[in-house]
XYZ file of C-alpha atoms in Angstrom:
445
model
C -33.864 -3.529 -2.312
C -34.795 -6.529 0.188
C -33.354 -5.842 3.545
C -30.614 -8.283 4.792
C -30.260 -9.310 8.254
C -27.073 -10.661 8.937
C -25.728 -11.912 11.986
C -21.723 -11.361 11.920
C -19.613 -14.282 13.618
C -17.511 -12.625 16.296
C -14.417 -13.843 17.974
C -14.887 -14.065 21.880
C -11.520 -11.787 21.702
C -12.382 -9.451 18.812
C -8.986 -8.628 17.029
C -7.995 -5.277 17.555
C -4.860 -2.941 16.484
C -2.141 -2.892 18.979
C -2.565 0.720 19.056
C -6.040 0.735 20.267
C -6.966 1.213 23.741
C -10.038 -0.839 24.279
C -11.539 -4.411 23.137
C -15.055 -4.603 21.948
C -16.728 -6.438 24.610
C -19.979 -7.988 22.618
C -22.503 -10.146 23.978
C -23.588 -12.797 23.308
C -20.115 -13.815 22.323
C -20.994 -15.971 19.137
C -23.160 -13.731 17.300
C -24.167 -10.249 17.308
C -26.395 -7.914 15.094
C -24.311 -4.121 15.539
C -26.769 -1.663 16.864
C -24.610 0.943 18.660
C -21.933 3.401 17.592
C -19.415 1.577 19.752
C -20.347 -1.970 18.052
C -20.333 -0.437 14.471
C -17.080 0.835 15.436
C -15.861 -2.476 16.795
C -16.708 -4.069 13.185
C -14.728 -1.145 11.637
C -11.664 -2.131 13.614
C -12.225 -5.521 12.422
C -11.992 -4.562 8.934
C -9.018 -2.582 9.555
C -7.610 -5.799 11.287
C -7.927 -7.950 8.143
C -5.959 -6.017 5.809
C -3.016 -8.406 4.792
C 0.388 -7.911 4.865
C 1.294 -8.416 1.415
C 3.773 -5.899 0.891
C 6.292 -8.667 2.614
C 5.769 -11.243 -0.203
C 5.735 -8.763 -3.044
C 9.023 -7.174 -2.058
C 10.340 -10.541 -3.256
C 9.495 -10.271 -6.791
C 11.249 -6.645 -6.902
C 14.591 -5.427 -7.833
C 14.655 -3.697 -4.068
C 15.728 -7.236 -2.533
C 18.209 -10.225 -2.842
C 17.968 -13.461 -1.115
C 19.589 -14.079 2.240
C 21.077 -17.585 1.669
C 21.945 -17.812 5.490
C 18.106 -17.255 6.464
C 16.459 -19.720 8.573
C 15.457 -22.954 6.207
C 11.649 -22.407 6.686
C 11.718 -18.827 6.229
C 13.590 -19.457 2.960
C 11.145 -22.295 1.942
C 8.457 -19.721 1.999
C 9.926 -17.263 -0.082
C 12.249 -18.599 -2.451
C 9.769 -19.734 -5.225
C 8.240 -15.749 -4.732
C 11.690 -14.800 -5.530
C 12.040 -16.843 -8.536
C 8.464 -15.748 -10.042
C 7.623 -19.276 -9.938
C 3.935 -19.245 -9.624
C 2.914 -22.266 -11.151
C 3.633 -25.383 -9.377
C 5.474 -23.694 -6.429
C 6.433 -25.806 -3.756
C 4.062 -26.342 -0.877
C 5.974 -24.520 1.344
C 5.550 -21.063 -0.570
C 3.568 -18.553 1.035
C 0.245 -18.001 -1.175
C -0.795 -14.249 -1.725
C -3.895 -13.246 -0.170
C -7.037 -12.891 -1.790
C -9.909 -14.020 1.033
C -8.622 -11.293 3.684
C -9.122 -8.743 1.462
C -13.021 -9.209 0.836
C -13.154 -9.893 4.690
C -12.184 -6.684 5.062
C -14.548 -5.183 2.509
C -17.409 -7.378 3.968
C -16.998 -5.680 6.948
C -17.092 -2.522 5.278
C -20.350 -3.286 3.463
C -22.328 -4.097 6.499
C -21.198 -0.416 7.951
C -22.159 0.961 4.699
C -25.600 -0.679 4.736
C -26.595 -0.518 8.402
C -24.135 2.254 9.989
C -26.572 4.990 9.490
C -29.125 3.055 11.990
C -26.282 2.973 14.618
C -27.569 4.516 18.197
C -25.697 6.050 20.784
C -23.655 8.533 18.559
C -23.652 12.056 17.124
C -24.136 12.511 13.634
C -20.759 13.367 13.312
C -19.688 10.005 14.583
C -21.745 7.891 12.236
C -20.730 10.182 9.295
C -17.155 9.412 10.130
C -17.809 5.810 10.812
C -19.608 5.419 6.993
C -16.675 7.530 5.339
C -14.038 5.183 6.660
C -16.123 2.207 5.428
C -16.327 3.696 1.794
C -12.601 4.678 1.780
C -11.935 1.078 3.095
C -14.115 -0.535 0.597
C -12.393 1.657 -2.004
C -8.964 0.697 -0.765
C -9.294 -2.948 -0.822
C -10.625 -3.089 -4.276
C -7.577 -0.655 -5.480
C -5.359 -3.176 -3.988
C -6.958 -6.162 -5.558
C -7.047 -4.895 -8.649
C -3.145 -4.135 -8.715
C -2.596 -7.259 -7.309
C -4.347 -9.479 -9.671
C -5.051 -7.414 -13.062
C -3.268 -5.855 -15.539
C -2.160 -2.369 -14.832
C -4.987 0.414 -15.833
C -4.620 1.407 -19.542
C -6.946 3.891 -20.935
C -7.091 2.163 -24.060
C -8.024 -1.778 -22.799
C -9.460 -1.174 -19.159
C -12.988 -1.538 -20.491
C -12.165 -4.910 -22.073
C -9.306 -6.029 -19.154
C -10.171 -8.427 -16.703
C -10.247 -7.121 -13.341
C -11.611 -8.463 -10.202
C -14.939 -8.925 -8.425
C -16.786 -5.876 -6.930
C -18.413 -6.739 -3.732
C -20.696 -4.341 -3.086
C -23.580 -6.060 -1.242
C -23.515 -8.541 2.023
C -24.052 -11.799 0.245
C -21.964 -14.697 1.359
C -23.730 -16.946 -1.322
C -22.820 -15.224 -4.654
C -19.897 -16.208 -6.991
C -19.090 -12.959 -8.264
C -17.674 -12.782 -11.573
C -14.506 -10.491 -12.343
C -15.559 -6.778 -13.290
C -13.300 -4.979 -15.739
C -10.453 -3.120 -14.589
C -12.206 0.265 -15.629
C -15.213 -0.746 -13.842
C -13.139 -1.755 -10.515
C -11.277 1.845 -11.013
C -14.914 3.718 -11.428
C -16.033 2.214 -8.514
C -13.137 2.898 -6.308
C -13.242 6.536 -7.134
C -17.087 6.523 -6.366
C -16.341 5.290 -2.898
C -13.498 7.781 -2.264
C -15.956 10.593 -3.156
C -18.645 9.437 -1.131
C -16.475 8.803 1.584
C -14.739 12.295 1.494
C -18.316 13.857 1.092
C -18.975 12.356 4.876
C -15.547 12.548 6.148
C -15.399 14.577 9.635
C -11.653 14.005 11.009
C -8.940 15.832 8.995
C -6.193 13.926 11.006
C -6.711 11.275 13.941
C -4.033 11.413 16.763
C -1.404 8.992 17.221
C -2.684 5.727 18.576
C -5.685 6.202 16.072
C -3.941 6.914 12.727
C -4.449 3.874 11.312
C -8.119 5.051 10.449
C -8.915 6.838 7.556
C -9.227 10.705 7.417
C -9.575 13.553 5.211
C -5.877 13.887 4.673
C -5.799 10.083 4.025
C -8.545 10.438 1.630
C -6.636 12.719 -0.506
C -3.444 10.446 -0.276
C -5.494 7.500 -1.793
C -7.229 9.761 -4.374
C -3.756 11.045 -5.497
C -2.263 7.436 -5.476
C -5.372 6.384 -7.717
C -5.043 9.292 -9.955
C -1.131 8.694 -10.306
C -1.924 4.858 -11.397
C -4.142 6.269 -13.985
C -1.810 8.804 -15.239
C -4.488 11.604 -14.622
C -2.007 14.243 -13.695
C -4.018 17.163 -12.835
C -5.978 15.040 -10.511
C -2.816 13.460 -8.639
C -1.314 16.892 -8.531
C -4.456 18.554 -6.894
C -5.223 15.661 -4.515
C -1.650 15.353 -3.414
C -1.530 19.232 -3.071
C -4.534 18.836 -0.938
C -3.056 16.424 1.095
C -0.056 18.531 1.715
C -2.139 21.294 2.858
C -3.170 19.411 5.737
C -0.376 17.611 6.578
C 3.371 18.417 4.944
C 5.571 17.525 7.870
C 9.082 15.704 6.735
C 11.686 13.855 8.998
C 14.961 15.628 8.870
C 17.365 12.888 8.709
C 20.316 15.346 9.296
C 18.739 15.246 13.101
C 20.102 12.113 15.110
C 16.921 12.071 16.903
C 14.900 12.106 13.576
C 12.515 8.786 13.227
C 12.523 6.403 10.309
C 10.122 8.160 7.946
C 7.711 4.947 7.736
C 7.107 4.323 11.143
C 3.598 4.704 12.708
C 5.012 7.715 14.997
C 6.674 9.526 12.444
C 5.794 13.260 11.604
C 5.413 12.135 8.191
C 2.600 9.387 8.912
C -0.702 10.033 7.151
C -2.247 6.568 7.606
C -0.205 3.969 9.716
C -2.021 0.721 8.704
C -0.440 -1.817 6.508
C 2.976 -3.692 7.585
C 5.565 -2.857 4.788
C 8.144 -5.673 5.896
C 7.236 -8.053 8.718
C 10.106 -9.755 10.371
C 10.322 -13.210 8.697
C 10.622 -11.356 5.334
C 13.148 -8.771 6.864
C 15.279 -11.806 8.073
C 15.098 -13.382 4.497
C 16.502 -10.952 2.146
C 19.100 -8.116 1.922
C 18.759 -4.895 0.253
C 20.133 -5.404 -3.611
C 23.139 -4.080 -4.964
C 21.276 -1.730 -7.604
C 19.026 -0.289 -4.598
C 22.430 0.076 -2.298
C 24.300 1.835 -5.358
C 21.660 4.409 -6.084
C 22.277 6.212 -2.867
C 25.079 8.749 -2.502
C 27.447 8.267 0.628
C 26.378 11.867 1.391
C 22.675 10.476 1.201
C 21.585 9.907 5.216
C 19.054 6.984 3.829
C 21.591 4.420 3.116
C 22.805 4.415 7.199
C 19.378 5.293 8.384
C 17.355 2.987 6.347
C 19.948 0.080 6.391
C 22.670 -1.318 8.236
C 26.003 -3.079 7.127
C 26.225 -6.345 8.495
C 29.859 -6.312 8.152
C 30.056 -8.829 5.318
C 28.966 -6.279 2.758
C 25.583 -6.771 2.783
C 22.853 -4.320 3.761
C 20.075 -5.466 6.192
C 16.731 -3.254 6.207
C 15.963 -1.382 9.252
C 12.542 0.215 8.058
C 10.755 -2.709 8.744
C 10.271 -5.861 10.965
C 7.962 -4.919 13.825
C 4.736 -3.210 15.010
C 6.390 0.056 14.699
C 6.391 0.106 10.993
C 3.053 0.586 9.990
C 2.651 2.911 6.802
C 0.145 3.176 4.251
C 0.663 6.760 3.394
C 3.241 9.320 4.339
C 3.948 12.950 3.222
C 7.102 11.725 1.654
C 4.844 10.162 -1.226
C 2.727 13.289 -1.603
C 5.772 15.088 -2.386
C 6.763 12.517 -5.112
C 3.549 12.074 -6.502
C 3.261 16.298 -6.880
C 6.584 16.175 -8.441
C 5.880 13.681 -11.093
C 2.411 15.096 -11.800
C 4.316 18.321 -12.547
C 6.954 16.824 -14.550
C 4.252 15.191 -16.547
C 2.602 18.252 -17.290
C 5.889 19.801 -18.452
C 5.748 22.272 -15.574
C 9.530 21.518 -14.501
C 10.123 24.463 -12.260
C 7.432 23.599 -9.996
C 8.127 19.787 -10.104
C 11.817 20.498 -9.285
C 10.658 22.388 -5.904
C 8.693 19.366 -4.620
C 11.363 17.030 -5.293
C 14.076 19.101 -3.655
C 12.008 20.000 -0.708
C 12.593 16.074 0.066
C 15.756 16.137 -1.032
C 16.837 18.823 1.309
C 15.638 16.531 4.196
C 17.627 13.527 3.137
C 20.973 14.838 2.275
C 24.228 16.405 3.587
C 24.109 20.385 3.008
C 26.847 20.192 0.285
C 25.515 17.380 -1.429
C 22.120 18.943 -1.599
C 23.338 21.955 -3.189
C 25.008 19.847 -5.897
C 22.044 18.167 -6.265
C 19.969 21.112 -6.732
C 22.258 22.387 -9.672
C 22.226 18.979 -11.433
C 18.465 18.705 -10.859
C 18.101 22.414 -12.559
C 19.810 21.206 -15.594
C 17.449 18.102 -16.274
C 15.100 18.209 -19.200
C 11.672 16.565 -18.767
C 12.641 13.303 -19.692
C 15.509 13.094 -17.374
C 13.707 14.806 -14.699
C 10.795 12.012 -14.965
C 13.569 9.684 -14.538
C 15.346 11.678 -11.212
C 11.820 11.207 -9.611
C 11.257 7.699 -10.350
C 14.824 7.137 -8.983
C 14.008 9.010 -5.982
C 10.942 7.159 -5.170
C 13.155 3.820 -5.425
C 15.457 5.443 -3.150
C 12.736 6.867 -0.652
C 9.825 4.202 -0.733
C 12.000 1.231 -0.731
C 10.520 -1.678 1.247
C 7.161 -0.082 1.941
C 5.312 -1.709 -0.795
C 5.487 0.811 -3.714
C 8.187 -0.403 -6.000
C 6.217 -3.836 -7.642
C 3.416 -1.434 -8.566
C 5.925 1.257 -9.619
C 7.699 -1.047 -12.116
C 4.178 -2.095 -13.476
C 2.983 1.149 -14.191
C 6.212 2.336 -15.775
C 9.075 0.276 -17.505
C 8.047 -3.335 -16.454
C 11.921 -3.830 -16.608
C 13.719 -7.102 -16.731
C 14.857 -8.480 -13.382
C 17.277 -10.892 -12.787
C 17.522 -12.914 -9.437
C 19.999 -15.350 -8.463
C 19.207 -18.057 -5.802
C 22.490 -19.948 -5.199
C 23.548 -21.195 -8.551
C 20.000 -20.864 -9.738
C 19.050 -17.866 -12.139
C 16.049 -16.834 -12.694
C 14.508 -13.985 -15.056
C 11.495 -11.804 -15.180
C 11.601 -10.415 -18.737
C 10.489 -6.931 -19.626
C 6.853 -6.567 -19.858
C 6.682 -10.108 -18.728
C 2.996 -11.688 -17.684
C 4.270 -12.672 -14.340
C 4.309 -8.763 -13.603
C 0.355 -9.728 -12.814
C -0.071 -11.972 -9.966
C -2.053 -15.004 -10.391
C -5.284 -15.762 -8.276
C -4.616 -18.279 -5.562
C -5.791 -21.293 -6.261
C -7.745 -21.883 -3.507
C -9.895 -18.555 -4.674
C -10.372 -20.205 -8.069
C -11.625 -23.092 -6.585
C -14.185 -21.188 -4.456
C -15.207 -19.363 -7.403
C -14.579 -20.829 -10.527
C -15.362 -17.726 -12.776
C -11.989 -16.313 -11.434
C -10.252 -18.871 -13.885
C -12.466 -17.754 -16.800
């Protein structure tokens, strides 16, 4: 294949994550062809930095949130039509869903995949780790895109369902046509497998835990298998992740951190924002979510605060502290769900109860343990889904959990205006942004 010499534009002050210790100083300031391991690491940091904070928008489409009618007018205008699922002819003030930055992140990863093996000044282990992270990033970005802009994976229809473009080469000129859902998932799985074969680091230290590692690779593998309903694979990958990292925050302790904090003992990959400040200030916790917690569930007062007028404010977001893509609680819940689907109910209860034991008062846990012991397969699967609702709220999971399960009806109120997302509504798949269609008409076909 023809060698492509790529001059990559670098900002004079290259964006890096707030937890990084150094900025990459590349000269000349305008363009560079990365050669050293440090320059390629800087490029990988840019790939991490470009990941968009889509959860802050998507949460408004779910049953987790209700609108704060006392929020700033500008923020209300940004989120109102997302909250009302008004995707066509939305107000010009409405925030658009991201598309370009996903592919920008992939673009950087592609350059590392194509050229990173030539990096100078680094040990073989460093080069392999860098390549591993690039493959994992490419997998994760395509996985995020396919779940945002395409129908949920269905084994019977995935080979014909329209997906998103696959970007695997360094080519800025091509208008890519969407691959099928099956093709995108196949590429995601190949990239994960390649990344894991090169991975050198089990777990990065705090401050670098935004980078992909072996435990994060298993976590991504588990989530992909979960979404495909490949229960044995989901179970195996989640168990592999938990072999490397299984800590849970004990919320009965007053000094326990909110588990989706970047420095929580549960953190596996502290990369994405779950809820940015403008989103946090524009929503309250829905009544349905508040009512799903028992008063003896520590999460009700740890994850939220009562504003004094009967509305609950989210505490697990709003600043740089709350970056979380994967954490151990999700792995316990994936293992529990996979086991329940495989009808291995005793083991499923073990994983579910290990999480509950760290979230409930001792007396309430004892009664819950007894109740869960009596659940049959169907009711246990429902209980695990409810536990995901409670545990992973406002971390970007709920919309995708609904897509892969019930696609339930949701009703949102905005003042006197009522909007309904019908069960299995086509709006459970988000439309490509118009700007993306303008740049690539293949998306509208």
